[in-house]
C-alpha cells in the first residue's frame, strides 16, 4: 500500500516543474540519509568490482577458442 501511495504522489508531483524540484530535493535528502545508514555498517566486507564469487558463472569467451 505504501508503494502505491508513493507512486501516485510521485506521478502527481511530476506533472509540474515545481513538483519535479520537490521530488529532486526529496531524492537528495533520502540518498544522503541512506548513505549515512550504510556507512555505519563496518562489519560487512565487500569486494570491489563486479566479479561474482560463483565459480559456475559465465566469465566470457574462453581463450582456447580464439587464435
mmCIF file of the N, C-alpha and C atoms, coordinates in Angstrom:
data_MODEL
# 
_entry.id   MODEL 
# 
loop_
_atom_site.group_PDB 
_atom_site.id 
_atom_site.type_symbol 
_atom_site.label_atom_id 
_atom_site.label_alt_id 
_atom_site.label_comp_id 
_atom_site.label_asym_id 
_atom_site.label_entity_id 
_atom_site.label_seq_id 
_atom_site.pdbx_PDB_ins_code 
_atom_site.Cartn_x 
_atom_site.Cartn_y 
_atom_site.Cartn_z 
_atom_site.occupancy 
_atom_site.B_iso_or_equiv 
_atom_site.pdbx_formal_charge 
_atom_site.auth_seq_id 
_atom_site.auth_comp_id 
_atom_site.auth_asym_id 
_atom_site.auth_atom_id 
_atom_site.pdbx_PDB_model_num 
ATOM 1   N N  . UNK A 1 1  ? 0.821  -1.193  0.000   1.00 0.00 ? 1  UNK A N  1 
ATOM 2   C CA . UNK A 1 1  ? 0.000  0.000   0.000   1.00 0.00 ? 1  UNK A CA 1 
ATOM 3   C C  . UNK A 1 1  ? 0.869  1.263   0.000   1.00 0.00 ? 1  UNK A C  1 
ATOM 4   N N  . UNK A 1 2  ? 1.967  1.206   0.765   1.00 0.00 ? 2  UNK A N  1 
ATOM 5   C CA . UNK A 1 2  ? 2.862  2.360   0.835   1.00 0.00 ? 2  UNK A CA 1 
ATOM 6   C C  . UNK A 1 2  ? 3.467  2.655   -0.531  1.00 0.00 ? 2  UNK A C  1 
ATOM 7   N N  . UNK A 1 3  ? 3.867  1.616   -1.249  1.00 0.00 ? 3  UNK A N  1 
ATOM 8   C CA . UNK A 1 3  ? 4.469  1.801   -2.573  1.00 0.00 ? 3  UNK A CA 1 
ATOM 9   C C  . UNK A 1 3  ? 3.468  2.401   -3.562  1.00 0.00 ? 3  UNK A C  1 
ATOM 10  N N  . UNK A 1 4  ? 2.219  1.981   -3.474  1.00 0.00 ? 4  UNK A N  1 
ATOM 11  C CA . UNK A 1 4  ? 1.196  2.519   -4.376  1.00 0.00 ? 4  UNK A CA 1 
ATOM 12  C C  . UNK A 1 4  ? 0.987  4.002   -4.105  1.00 0.00 ? 4  UNK A C  1 
ATOM 13  N N  . UNK A 1 5  ? 0.934  4.383   -2.825  1.00 0.00 ? 5  UNK A N  1 
ATOM 14  C CA . UNK A 1 5  ? 0.775  5.793   -2.481  1.00 0.00 ? 5  UNK A CA 1 
ATOM 15  C C  . UNK A 1 5  ? 1.991  6.616   -2.927  1.00 0.00 ? 5  UNK A C  1 
ATOM 16  N N  . UNK A 1 6  ? 3.193  6.040   -2.790  1.00 0.00 ? 6  UNK A N  1 
ATOM 17  C CA . UNK A 1 6  ? 4.393  6.733   -3.269  1.00 0.00 ? 6  UNK A CA 1 
ATOM 18  C C  . UNK A 1 6  ? 4.333  6.946   -4.777  1.00 0.00 ? 6  UNK A C  1 
ATOM 19  N N  . UNK A 1 7  ? 3.876  5.934   -5.495  1.00 0.00 ? 7  UNK A N  1 
ATOM 20  C CA . UNK A 1 7  ? 3.776  6.034   -6.946  1.00 0.00 ? 7  UNK A CA 1 
ATOM 21  C C  . UNK A 1 7  ? 2.781  7.110   -7.349  1.00 0.00 ? 7  UNK A C  1 
ATOM 22  N N  . UNK A 1 8  ? 1.625  7.119   -6.702  1.00 0.00 ? 8  UNK A N  1 
ATOM 23  C CA . UNK A 1 8  ? 0.594  8.113   -7.029  1.00 0.00 ? 8  UNK A CA 1 
ATOM 24  C C  . UNK A 1 8  ? 1.093  9.520   -6.713  1.00 0.00 ? 8  UNK A C  1 
ATOM 25  N N  . UNK A 1 9  ? 1.716  9.698   -5.552  1.00 0.00 ? 9  UNK A N  1 
ATOM 26  C CA . UNK A 1 9  ? 2.226  11.016  -5.175  1.00 0.00 ? 9  UNK A CA 1 
ATOM 27  C C  . UNK A 1 9  ? 3.338  11.458  -6.122  1.00 0.00 ? 9  UNK A C  1 
ATOM 28  N N  . UNK A 1 10 ? 4.217  10.543  -6.522  1.00 0.00 ? 10 UNK A N  1 
ATOM 29  C CA . UNK A 1 10 ? 5.310  10.875  -7.429  1.00 0.00 ? 10 UNK A CA 1 
ATOM 30  C C  . UNK A 1 10 ? 4.780  11.299  -8.784  1.00 0.00 ? 10 UNK A C  1 
ATOM 31  N N  . UNK A 1 11 ? 3.832  10.560  -9.302  1.00 0.00 ? 11 UNK A N  1 
ATOM 32  C CA . UNK A 1 11 ? 3.268  10.906  -10.611 1.00 0.00 ? 11 UNK A CA 1 
ATOM 33  C C  . UNK A 1 11 ? 2.521  12.230  -10.557 1.00 0.00 ? 11 UNK A C  1 
ATOM 34  N N  . UNK A 1 12 ? 1.860  12.495  -9.433  1.00 0.00 ? 12 UNK A N  1 
ATOM 35  C CA . UNK A 1 12 ? 1.127  13.747  -9.290  1.00 0.00 ? 12 UNK A CA 1 
ATOM 36  C C  . UNK A 1 12 ? 2.095  14.925  -9.207  1.00 0.00 ? 12 UNK A C  1 
ATOM 37  N N  . UNK A 1 13 ? 3.200  14.769  -8.455  1.00 0.00 ? 13 UNK A N  1 
ATOM 38  C CA . UNK A 1 13 ? 4.181  15.842  -8.321  1.00 0.00 ? 13 UNK A CA 1 
ATOM 39  C C  . UNK A 1 13 ? 4.971  16.056  -9.615  1.00 0.00 ? 13 UNK A C  1 
ATOM 40  N N  . UNK A 1 14 ? 5.166  15.012  -10.391 1.00 0.00 ? 14 UNK A N  1 
ATOM 41  C CA . UNK A 1 14 ? 5.982  15.109  -11.600 1.00 0.00 ? 14 UNK A CA 1 
ATOM 42  C C  . UNK A 1 14 ? 5.280  15.868  -12.726 1.00 0.00 ? 14 UNK A C  1 
ATOM 43  N N  . UNK A 1 15 ? 4.053  16.264  -12.535 1.00 0.00 ? 15 UNK A N  1 
ATOM 44  C CA . UNK A 1 15 ? 3.325  16.973  -13.590 1.00 0.00 ? 15 UNK A CA 1 
ATOM 45  C C  . UNK A 1 15 ? 3.810  18.403  -13.782 1.00 0.00 ? 15 UNK A C  1 
ATOM 46  N N  . UNK A 1 16 ? 4.338  19.012  -12.732 1.00 0.00 ? 16 UNK A N  1 
ATOM 47  C CA . UNK A 1 16 ? 4.720  20.419  -12.815 1.00 0.00 ? 16 UNK A CA 1 
ATOM 48  C C  . UNK A 1 16 ? 6.219  20.575  -12.568 1.00 0.00 ? 16 UNK A C  1 
ATOM 49  N N  . UNK A 1 17 ? 6.809  21.653  -13.047 1.00 0.00 ? 17 UNK A N  1 
ATOM 50  C CA . UNK A 1 17 ? 8.229  21.899  -12.782 1.00 0.00 ? 17 UNK A CA 1 
ATOM 51  C C  . UNK A 1 17 ? 8.525  22.047  -11.285 1.00 0.00 ? 17 UNK A C  1 
ATOM 52  N N  . UNK A 1 18 ? 7.627  22.694  -10.558 1.00 0.00 ? 18 UNK A N  1 
ATOM 53  C CA . UNK A 1 18 ? 7.830  22.839  -9.117  1.00 0.00 ? 18 UNK A CA 1 
ATOM 54  C C  . UNK A 1 18 ? 7.791  21.471  -8.430  1.00 0.00 ? 18 UNK A C  1 
ATOM 55  N N  . UNK A 1 19 ? 6.910  20.603  -8.871  1.00 0.00 ? 19 UNK A N  1 
ATOM 56  C CA . UNK A 1 19 ? 6.842  19.254  -8.318  1.00 0.00 ? 19 UNK A CA 1 
ATOM 57  C C  . UNK A 1 19 ? 8.107  18.469  -8.585  1.00 0.00 ? 19 UNK A C  1 
ATOM 58  N N  . UNK A 1 20 ? 8.693  18.671  -9.755  1.00 0.00 ? 20 UNK A N  1 
ATOM 59  C CA . UNK A 1 20 ? 9.952  17.999  -10.074 1.00 0.00 ? 20 UNK A CA 1 
ATOM 60  C C  . UNK A 1 20 ? 11.071 18.477  -9.164  1.00 0.00 ? 20 UNK A C  1 
ATOM 61  N N  . UNK A 1 21 ? 11.066 19.768  -8.826  1.00 0.00 ? 21 UNK A N  1 
ATOM 62  C CA . UNK A 1 21 ? 12.065 20.301  -7.898  1.00 0.00 ? 21 UNK A CA 1 
ATOM 63  C C  . UNK A 1 21 ? 11.888 19.666  -6.523  1.00 0.00 ? 21 UNK A C  1 
ATOM 64  N N  . UNK A 1 22 ? 10.648 19.556  -6.085  1.00 0.00 ? 22 UNK A N  1 
ATOM 65  C CA . UNK A 1 22 ? 10.360 18.920  -4.791  1.00 0.00 ? 22 UNK A CA 1 
ATOM 66  C C  . UNK A 1 22 ? 10.814 17.467  -4.796  1.00 0.00 ? 22 UNK A C  1 
ATOM 67  N N  . UNK A 1 23 ? 10.544 16.752  -5.868  1.00 0.00 ? 23 UNK A N  1 
ATOM 68  C CA . UNK A 1 23 ? 10.977 15.355  -5.970  1.00 0.00 ? 23 UNK A CA 1 
ATOM 69  C C  . UNK A 1 23 ? 12.497 15.245  -5.963  1.00 0.00 ? 23 UNK A C  1 
ATOM 70  N N  . UNK A 1 24 ? 13.179 16.153  -6.647  1.00 0.00 ? 24 UNK A N  1 
ATOM 71  C CA . UNK A 1 24 ? 14.636 16.136  -6.667  1.00 0.00 ? 24 UNK A CA 1 
ATOM 72  C C  . UNK A 1 24 ? 15.236 16.387  -5.294  1.00 0.00 ? 24 UNK A C  1 
ATOM 73  N N  . UNK A 1 25 ? 14.676 17.340  -4.560  1.00 0.00 ? 25 UNK A N  1 
ATOM 74  C CA . UNK A 1 25 ? 15.163 17.621  -3.204  1.00 0.00 ? 25 UNK A CA 1 
ATOM 75  C C  . UNK A 1 25 ? 14.915 16.424  -2.297  1.00 0.00 ? 25 UNK A C  1 
ATOM 76  N N  . UNK A 1 26 ? 13.746 15.833  -2.411  1.00 0.00 ? 26 UNK A N  1 
ATOM 77  C CA . UNK A 1 26 ? 13.440 14.640  -1.606  1.00 0.00 ? 26 UNK A CA 1 
ATOM 78  C C  . UNK A 1 26 ? 14.371 13.485  -1.931  1.00 0.00 ? 26 UNK A C  1 
ATOM 79  N N  . UNK A 1 27 ? 14.693 13.334  -3.210  1.00 0.00 ? 27 UNK A N  1 
ATOM 80  C CA . UNK A 1 27 ? 15.605 12.260  -3.618  1.00 0.00 ? 27 UNK A CA 1 
ATOM 81  C C  . UNK A 1 27 ? 16.991 12.474  -3.017  1.00 0.00 ? 27 UNK A C  1 
ATOM 82  N N  . UNK A 1 28 ? 17.476 13.735  -3.067  1.00 0.00 ? 28 UNK A N  1 
ATOM 83  C CA . UNK A 1 28 ? 18.794 14.031  -2.499  1.00 0.00 ? 28 UNK A CA 1 
ATOM 84  C C  . UNK A 1 28 ? 18.827 13.789  -0.993  1.00 0.00 ? 28 UNK A C  1 
ATOM 85  N N  . UNK A 1 29 ? 17.780 14.196  -0.297  1.00 0.00 ? 29 UNK A N  1 
ATOM 86  C CA . UNK A 1 29 ? 17.722 14.009  1.157   1.00 0.00 ? 29 UNK A CA 1 
ATOM 87  C C  . UNK A 1 29 ? 17.717 12.525  1.502   1.00 0.00 ? 29 UNK A C  1 
ATOM 88  N N  . UNK A 1 30 ? 16.912 11.744  0.810   1.00 0.00 ? 30 UNK A N  1 
ATOM 89  C CA . UNK A 1 30 ? 16.847 10.307  1.098   1.00 0.00 ? 30 UNK A CA 1 
ATOM 90  C C  . UNK A 1 30 ? 18.154 9.618   0.733   1.00 0.00 ? 30 UNK A C  1 
ATOM 91  N N  . UNK A 1 31 ? 18.828 10.085  -0.313  1.00 0.00 ? 31 UNK A N  1 
ATOM 92  C CA . UNK A 1 31 ? 20.107 9.486   -0.701  1.00 0.00 ? 31 UNK A CA 1 
ATOM 93  C C  . UNK A 1 31 ? 21.162 9.726   0.370   1.00 0.00 ? 31 UNK A C  1 
ATOM 94  N N  . UNK A 1 32 ? 21.199 10.946  0.909   1.00 0.00 ? 32 UNK A N  1 
ATOM 95  C CA . UNK A 1 32 ? 22.153 11.237  1.977   1.00 0.00 ? 32 UNK A CA 1 
ATOM 96  C C  . UNK A 1 32 ? 21.830 10.439  3.226   1.00 0.00 ? 32 UNK A C  1 
ATOM 97  N N  . UNK A 1 33 ? 20.557 10.325  3.560   1.00 0.00 ? 33 UNK A N  1 
ATOM 98  C CA . UNK A 1 33 ? 20.157 9.581   4.757   1.00 0.00 ? 33 UNK A CA 1 
ATOM 99  C C  . UNK A 1 33 ? 20.518 8.109   4.629   1.00 0.00 ? 33 UNK A C  1 
ATOM 100 N N  . UNK A 1 34 ? 20.268 7.530   3.459   1.00 0.00 ? 34 UNK A N  1 
ATOM 101 C CA . UNK A 1 34 ? 20.611 6.113   3.258   1.00 0.00 ? 34 UNK A CA 1 
ATOM 102 C C  . UNK A 1 34 ? 22.114 5.911   3.227   1.00 0.00 ? 34 UNK A C  1 
ATOM 103 N N  . UNK A 1 35 ? 22.844 6.888   2.713   1.00 0.00 ? 35 UNK A N  1 
ATOM 104 C CA . UNK A 1 35 ? 24.292 6.796   2.685   1.00 0.00 ? 35 UNK A CA 1 
ATOM 105 C C  . UNK A 1 35 ? 24.880 6.794   4.081   1.00 0.00 ? 35 UNK A C  1 
ATOM 106 N N  . UNK A 1 36 ? 24.321 7.604   4.971   1.00 0.00 ? 36 UNK A N  1 
ATOM 107 C CA . UNK A 1 36 ? 24.797 7.628   6.350   1.00 0.00 ? 36 UNK A CA 1 
ATOM 108 C C  . UNK A 1 36 ? 24.469 6.318   7.056   1.00 0.00 ? 36 UNK A C  1 
ATOM 109 N N  . UNK A 1 37 ? 23.300 5.743   6.767   1.00 0.00 ? 37 UNK A N  1 
ATOM 110 C CA . UNK A 1 37 ? 22.933 4.468   7.384   1.00 0.00 ? 37 UNK A CA 1 
ATOM 111 C C  . UNK A 1 37 ? 23.845 3.356   6.881   1.00 0.00 ? 37 UNK A C  1 
ATOM 112 N N  . UNK A 1 38 ? 24.186 3.370   5.607   1.00 0.00 ? 38 UNK A N  1 
ATOM 113 C CA . UNK A 1 38 ? 25.050 2.327   5.048   1.00 0.00 ? 38 UNK A CA 1 
ATOM 114 C C  . UNK A 1 38 ? 26.485 2.487   5.550   1.00 0.00 ? 38 UNK A C  1 
ATOM 115 N N  . UNK A 1 39 ? 26.896 3.707   5.859   1.00 0.00 ? 39 UNK A N  1 
ATOM 116 C CA . UNK A 1 39 ? 28.248 3.939   6.336   1.00 0.00 ? 39 UNK A CA 1 
ATOM 117 C C  . UNK A 1 39 ? 28.469 3.430   7.750   1.00 0.00 ? 39 UNK A C  1 
ATOM 118 N N  . UNK A 1 40 ? 27.408 3.204   8.496   1.00 0.00 ? 40 UNK A N  1 
ATOM 119 C CA . UNK A 1 40 ? 27.519 2.729   9.868   1.00 0.00 ? 40 UNK A CA 1 
ATOM 120 C C  . UNK A 1 40 ? 27.863 1.247   9.951   1.00 0.00 ? 40 UNK A C  1 
ATOM 121 N N  . UNK A 1 41 ? 27.697 0.515   8.859   1.00 0.00 ? 41 UNK A N  1 
ATOM 122 C CA . UNK A 1 41 ? 27.947 -0.927  8.881   1.00 0.00 ? 41 UNK A CA 1 
ATOM 123 C C  . UNK A 1 41 ? 29.387 -1.206  8.487   1.00 0.00 ? 41 UNK A C  1 
ATOM 124 N N  . UNK A 1 42 ? 30.266 -1.304  9.456   1.00 0.00 ? 42 UNK A N  1 
ATOM 125 C CA . UNK A 1 42 ? 31.674 -1.569  9.180   1.00 0.00 ? 42 UNK A CA 1 
ATOM 126 C C  . UNK A 1 42 ? 31.993 -3.057  9.190   1.00 0.00 ? 42 UNK A C  1 
ATOM 127 N N  . UNK A 1 43 ? 31.090 -3.874  9.684   1.00 0.00 ? 43 UNK A N  1 
ATOM 128 C CA . UNK A 1 43 ? 31.368 -5.300  9.787   1.00 0.00 ? 43 UNK A CA 1 
ATOM 129 C C  . UNK A 1 43 ? 31.178 -6.036  8.467   1.00 0.00 ? 43 UNK A C  1 
ATOM 130 N N  . UNK A 1 44 ? 30.578 -5.397  7.481   1.00 0.00 ? 44 UNK A N  1 
ATOM 131 C CA . UNK A 1 44 ? 30.317 -6.046  6.201   1.00 0.00 ? 44 UNK A CA 1 
ATOM 132 C C  . UNK A 1 44 ? 31.539 -5.886  5.304   1.00 0.00 ? 44 UNK A C  1 
ATOM 133 N N  . UNK A 1 45 ? 32.093 -7.003  4.854   1.00 0.00 ? 45 UNK A N  1 
ATOM 134 C CA . UNK A 1 45 ? 33.227 -6.924  3.932   1.00 0.00 ? 45 UNK A CA 1 
ATOM 135 C C  . UNK A 1 45 ? 32.704 -6.989  2.511   1.00 0.00 ? 45 UNK A C  1 
ATOM 136 N N  . UNK A 1 46 ? 33.174 -6.085  1.688   1.00 0.00 ? 46 UNK A N  1 
ATOM 137 C CA . UNK A 1 46 ? 32.727 -6.028  0.303   1.00 0.00 ? 46 UNK A CA 1 
ATOM 138 C C  . UNK A 1 46 ? 33.927 -6.114  -0.614  1.00 0.00 ? 46 UNK A C  1 
ATOM 139 N N  . UNK A 1 47 ? 33.723 -6.778  -1.738  1.00 0.00 ? 47 UNK A N  1 
ATOM 140 C CA . UNK A 1 47 ? 34.760 -6.864  -2.743  1.00 0.00 ? 47 UNK A CA 1 
ATOM 141 C C  . UNK A 1 47 ? 34.513 -5.800  -3.797  1.00 0.00 ? 47 UNK A C  1 
ATOM 142 N N  . UNK A 1 48 ? 35.584 -5.225  -4.320  1.00 0.00 ? 48 UNK A N  1 
ATOM 143 C CA . UNK A 1 48 ? 35.452 -4.216  -5.350  1.00 0.00 ? 48 UNK A CA 1 
ATOM 144 C C  . UNK A 1 48 ? 35.214 -4.873  -6.698  1.00 0.00 ? 48 UNK A C  1 
ATOM 145 N N  . UNK A 1 49 ? 34.557 -4.166  -7.565  1.00 0.00 ? 49 UNK A N  1 
ATOM 146 C CA . UNK A 1 49 ? 34.307 -4.655  -8.911  1.00 0.00 ? 49 UNK A CA 1 
ATOM 147 C C  . UNK A 1 49 ? 33.025 -5.444  -9.004  1.00 0.00 ? 49 UNK A C  1 
ATOM 148 N N  . UNK A 1 50 ? 32.819 -6.045  -10.148 1.00 0.00 ? 50 UNK A N  1 
ATOM 149 C CA . UNK A 1 50 ? 31.572 -6.758  -10.401 1.00 0.00 ? 50 UNK A CA 1 
ATOM 150 C C  . UNK A 1 50 ? 31.751 -8.268  -10.406 1.00 0.00 ? 50 UNK A C  1 
ATOM 151 N N  . UNK A 1 51 ? 32.891 -8.754  -9.968  1.00 0.00 ? 51 UNK A N  1 
ATOM 152 C CA . UNK A 1 51 ? 33.133 -10.190 -10.016 1.00 0.00 ? 51 UNK A CA 1 
ATOM 153 C C  . UNK A 1 51 ? 32.257 -10.914 -9.011  1.00 0.00 ? 51 UNK A C  1 
ATOM 154 N N  . UNK A 1 52 ? 31.785 -12.034 -9.410  1.00 0.00 ? 52 UNK A N  1 
ATOM 155 C CA . UNK A 1 52 ? 30.947 -12.848 -8.552  1.00 0.00 ? 52 UNK A CA 1 
ATOM 156 C C  . UNK A 1 52 ? 31.792 -13.944 -7.910  1.00 0.00 ? 52 UNK A C  1 
ATOM 157 N N  . UNK A 1 53 ? 31.399 -14.368 -6.725  1.00 0.00 ? 53 UNK A N  1 
ATOM 158 C CA . UNK A 1 53 ? 32.086 -15.455 -6.057  1.00 0.00 ? 53 UNK A CA 1 
ATOM 159 C C  . UNK A 1 53 ? 31.624 -16.817 -6.551  1.00 0.00 ? 53 UNK A C  1 
ATOM 160 N N  . UNK A 1 54 ? 30.708 -16.843 -7.495  1.00 0.00 ? 54 UNK A N  1 
ATOM 161 C CA . UNK A 1 54 ? 30.149 -18.074 -8.017  1.00 0.00 ? 54 UNK A CA 1 
ATOM 162 C C  . UNK A 1 54 ? 31.106 -18.666 -9.059  1.00 0.00 ? 54 UNK A C  1 
ATOM 163 N N  . UNK A 1 55 ? 31.677 -19.851 -8.817  1.00 0.00 ? 55 UNK A N  1 
ATOM 164 C CA . UNK A 1 55 ? 32.614 -20.425 -9.794  1.00 0.00 ? 55 UNK A CA 1 
ATOM 165 C C  . UNK A 1 55 ? 31.928 -20.905 -11.066 1.00 0.00 ? 55 UNK A C  1 
ATOM 166 N N  . UNK A 1 56 ? 30.602 -21.069 -11.055 1.00 0.00 ? 56 UNK A N  1 
ATOM 167 C CA . UNK A 1 56 ? 29.886 -21.571 -12.225 1.00 0.00 ? 56 UNK A CA 1 
ATOM 168 C C  . UNK A 1 56 ? 29.337 -20.440 -13.092 1.00 0.00 ? 56 UNK A C  1 
ATOM 169 N N  . UNK A 1 57 ? 29.591 -19.186 -12.719 1.00 0.00 ? 57 UNK A N  1 
ATOM 170 C CA . UNK A 1 57 ? 29.109 -18.061 -13.501 1.00 0.00 ? 57 UNK A CA 1 
ATOM 171 C C  . UNK A 1 57 ? 29.914 -17.929 -14.790 1.00 0.00 ? 57 UNK A C  1 
ATOM 172 N N  . UNK A 1 58 ? 29.244 -17.545 -15.870 1.00 0.00 ? 58 UNK A N  1 
ATOM 173 C CA . UNK A 1 58 ? 29.902 -17.393 -17.164 1.00 0.00 ? 58 UNK A CA 1 
ATOM 174 C C  . UNK A 1 58 ? 30.889 -16.252 -17.094 1.00 0.00 ? 58 UNK A C  1 
ATOM 175 N N  . UNK A 1 59 ? 32.134 -16.469 -17.474 1.00 0.00 ? 59 UNK A N  1 
ATOM 176 C CA . UNK A 1 59 ? 33.191 -15.475 -17.384 1.00 0.00 ? 59 UNK A CA 1 
ATOM 177 C C  . UNK A 1 59 ? 33.544 -14.863 -18.739 1.00 0.00 ? 59 UNK A C  1 
ATOM 178 N N  . UNK A 1 60 ? 32.800 -15.159 -19.752 1.00 0.00 ? 60 UNK A N  1 
ATOM 179 C CA . UNK A 1 60 ? 33.094 -14.648 -21.081 1.00 0.00 ? 60 UNK A CA 1 
ATOM 180 C C  . UNK A 1 60 ? 33.655 -15.736 -21.960 1.00 0.00 ? 60 UNK A C  1 
ATOM 181 N N  . UNK A 1 61 ? 34.011 -15.417 -23.205 1.00 0.00 ? 61 UNK A N  1 
ATOM 182 C CA . UNK A 1 61 ? 34.536 -16.431 -24.111 1.00 0.00 ? 61 UNK A CA 1 
ATOM 183 C C  . UNK A 1 61 ? 35.888 -16.928 -23.622 1.00 0.00 ? 61 UNK A C  1 
ATOM 184 N N  . UNK A 1 62 ? 36.128 -18.192 -23.825 1.00 0.00 ? 62 UNK A N  1 
ATOM 185 C CA . UNK A 1 62 ? 37.387 -18.785 -23.358 1.00 0.00 ? 62 UNK A CA 1 
ATOM 186 C C  . UNK A 1 62 ? 38.511 -18.429 -24.329 1.00 0.00 ? 62 UNK A C  1 
ATOM 187 N N  . UNK A 1 63 ? 39.732 -18.462 -23.815 1.00 0.00 ? 63 UNK A N  1 
ATOM 188 C CA . UNK A 1 63 ? 40.904 -18.119 -24.636 1.00 0.00 ? 63 UNK A CA 1 
ATOM 189 C C  . UNK A 1 63 ? 41.219 -19.205 -25.648 1.00 0.00 ? 63 UNK A C  1 
ATOM 190 N N  . UNK A 1 64 ? 40.804 -20.427 -25.404 1.00 0.00 ? 64 UNK A N  1 
ATOM 191 C CA . UNK A 1 64 ? 41.171 -21.523 -26.314 1.00 0.00 ? 64 UNK A CA 1 
ATOM 192 C C  . UNK A 1 64 ? 40.388 -21.454 -27.624 1.00 0.00 ? 64 UNK A C  1 
ATOM 193 N N  . UNK A 1 65 ? 39.262 -20.720 -27.687 1.00 0.00 ? 65 UNK A N  1 
ATOM 194 C CA . UNK A 1 65 ? 38.511 -20.617 -28.933 1.00 0.00 ? 65 UNK A CA 1 
ATOM 195 C C  . UNK A 1 65 ? 39.040 -19.507 -29.818 1.00 0.00 ? 65 UNK A C  1 
ATOM 196 N N  . UNK A 1 66 ? 39.898 -18.637 -29.264 1.00 0.00 ? 66 UNK A N  1 
ATOM 197 C CA . UNK A 1 66 ? 40.480 -17.541 -30.035 1.00 0.00 ? 66 UNK A CA 1 
ATOM 198 C C  . UNK A 1 66 ? 41.845 -17.953 -30.584 1.00 0.00 ? 66 UNK A C  1 
ATOM 199 N N  . UNK A 1 67 ? 42.207 -17.465 -31.771 1.00 0.00 ? 67 UNK A N  1 
ATOM 200 C CA . UNK A 1 67 ? 43.522 -17.757 -32.336 1.00 0.00 ? 67 UNK A CA 1 
ATOM 201 C C  . UNK A 1 67 ? 44.202 -16.502 -32.765 1.00 0.00 ? 67 UNK A C  1 
# 
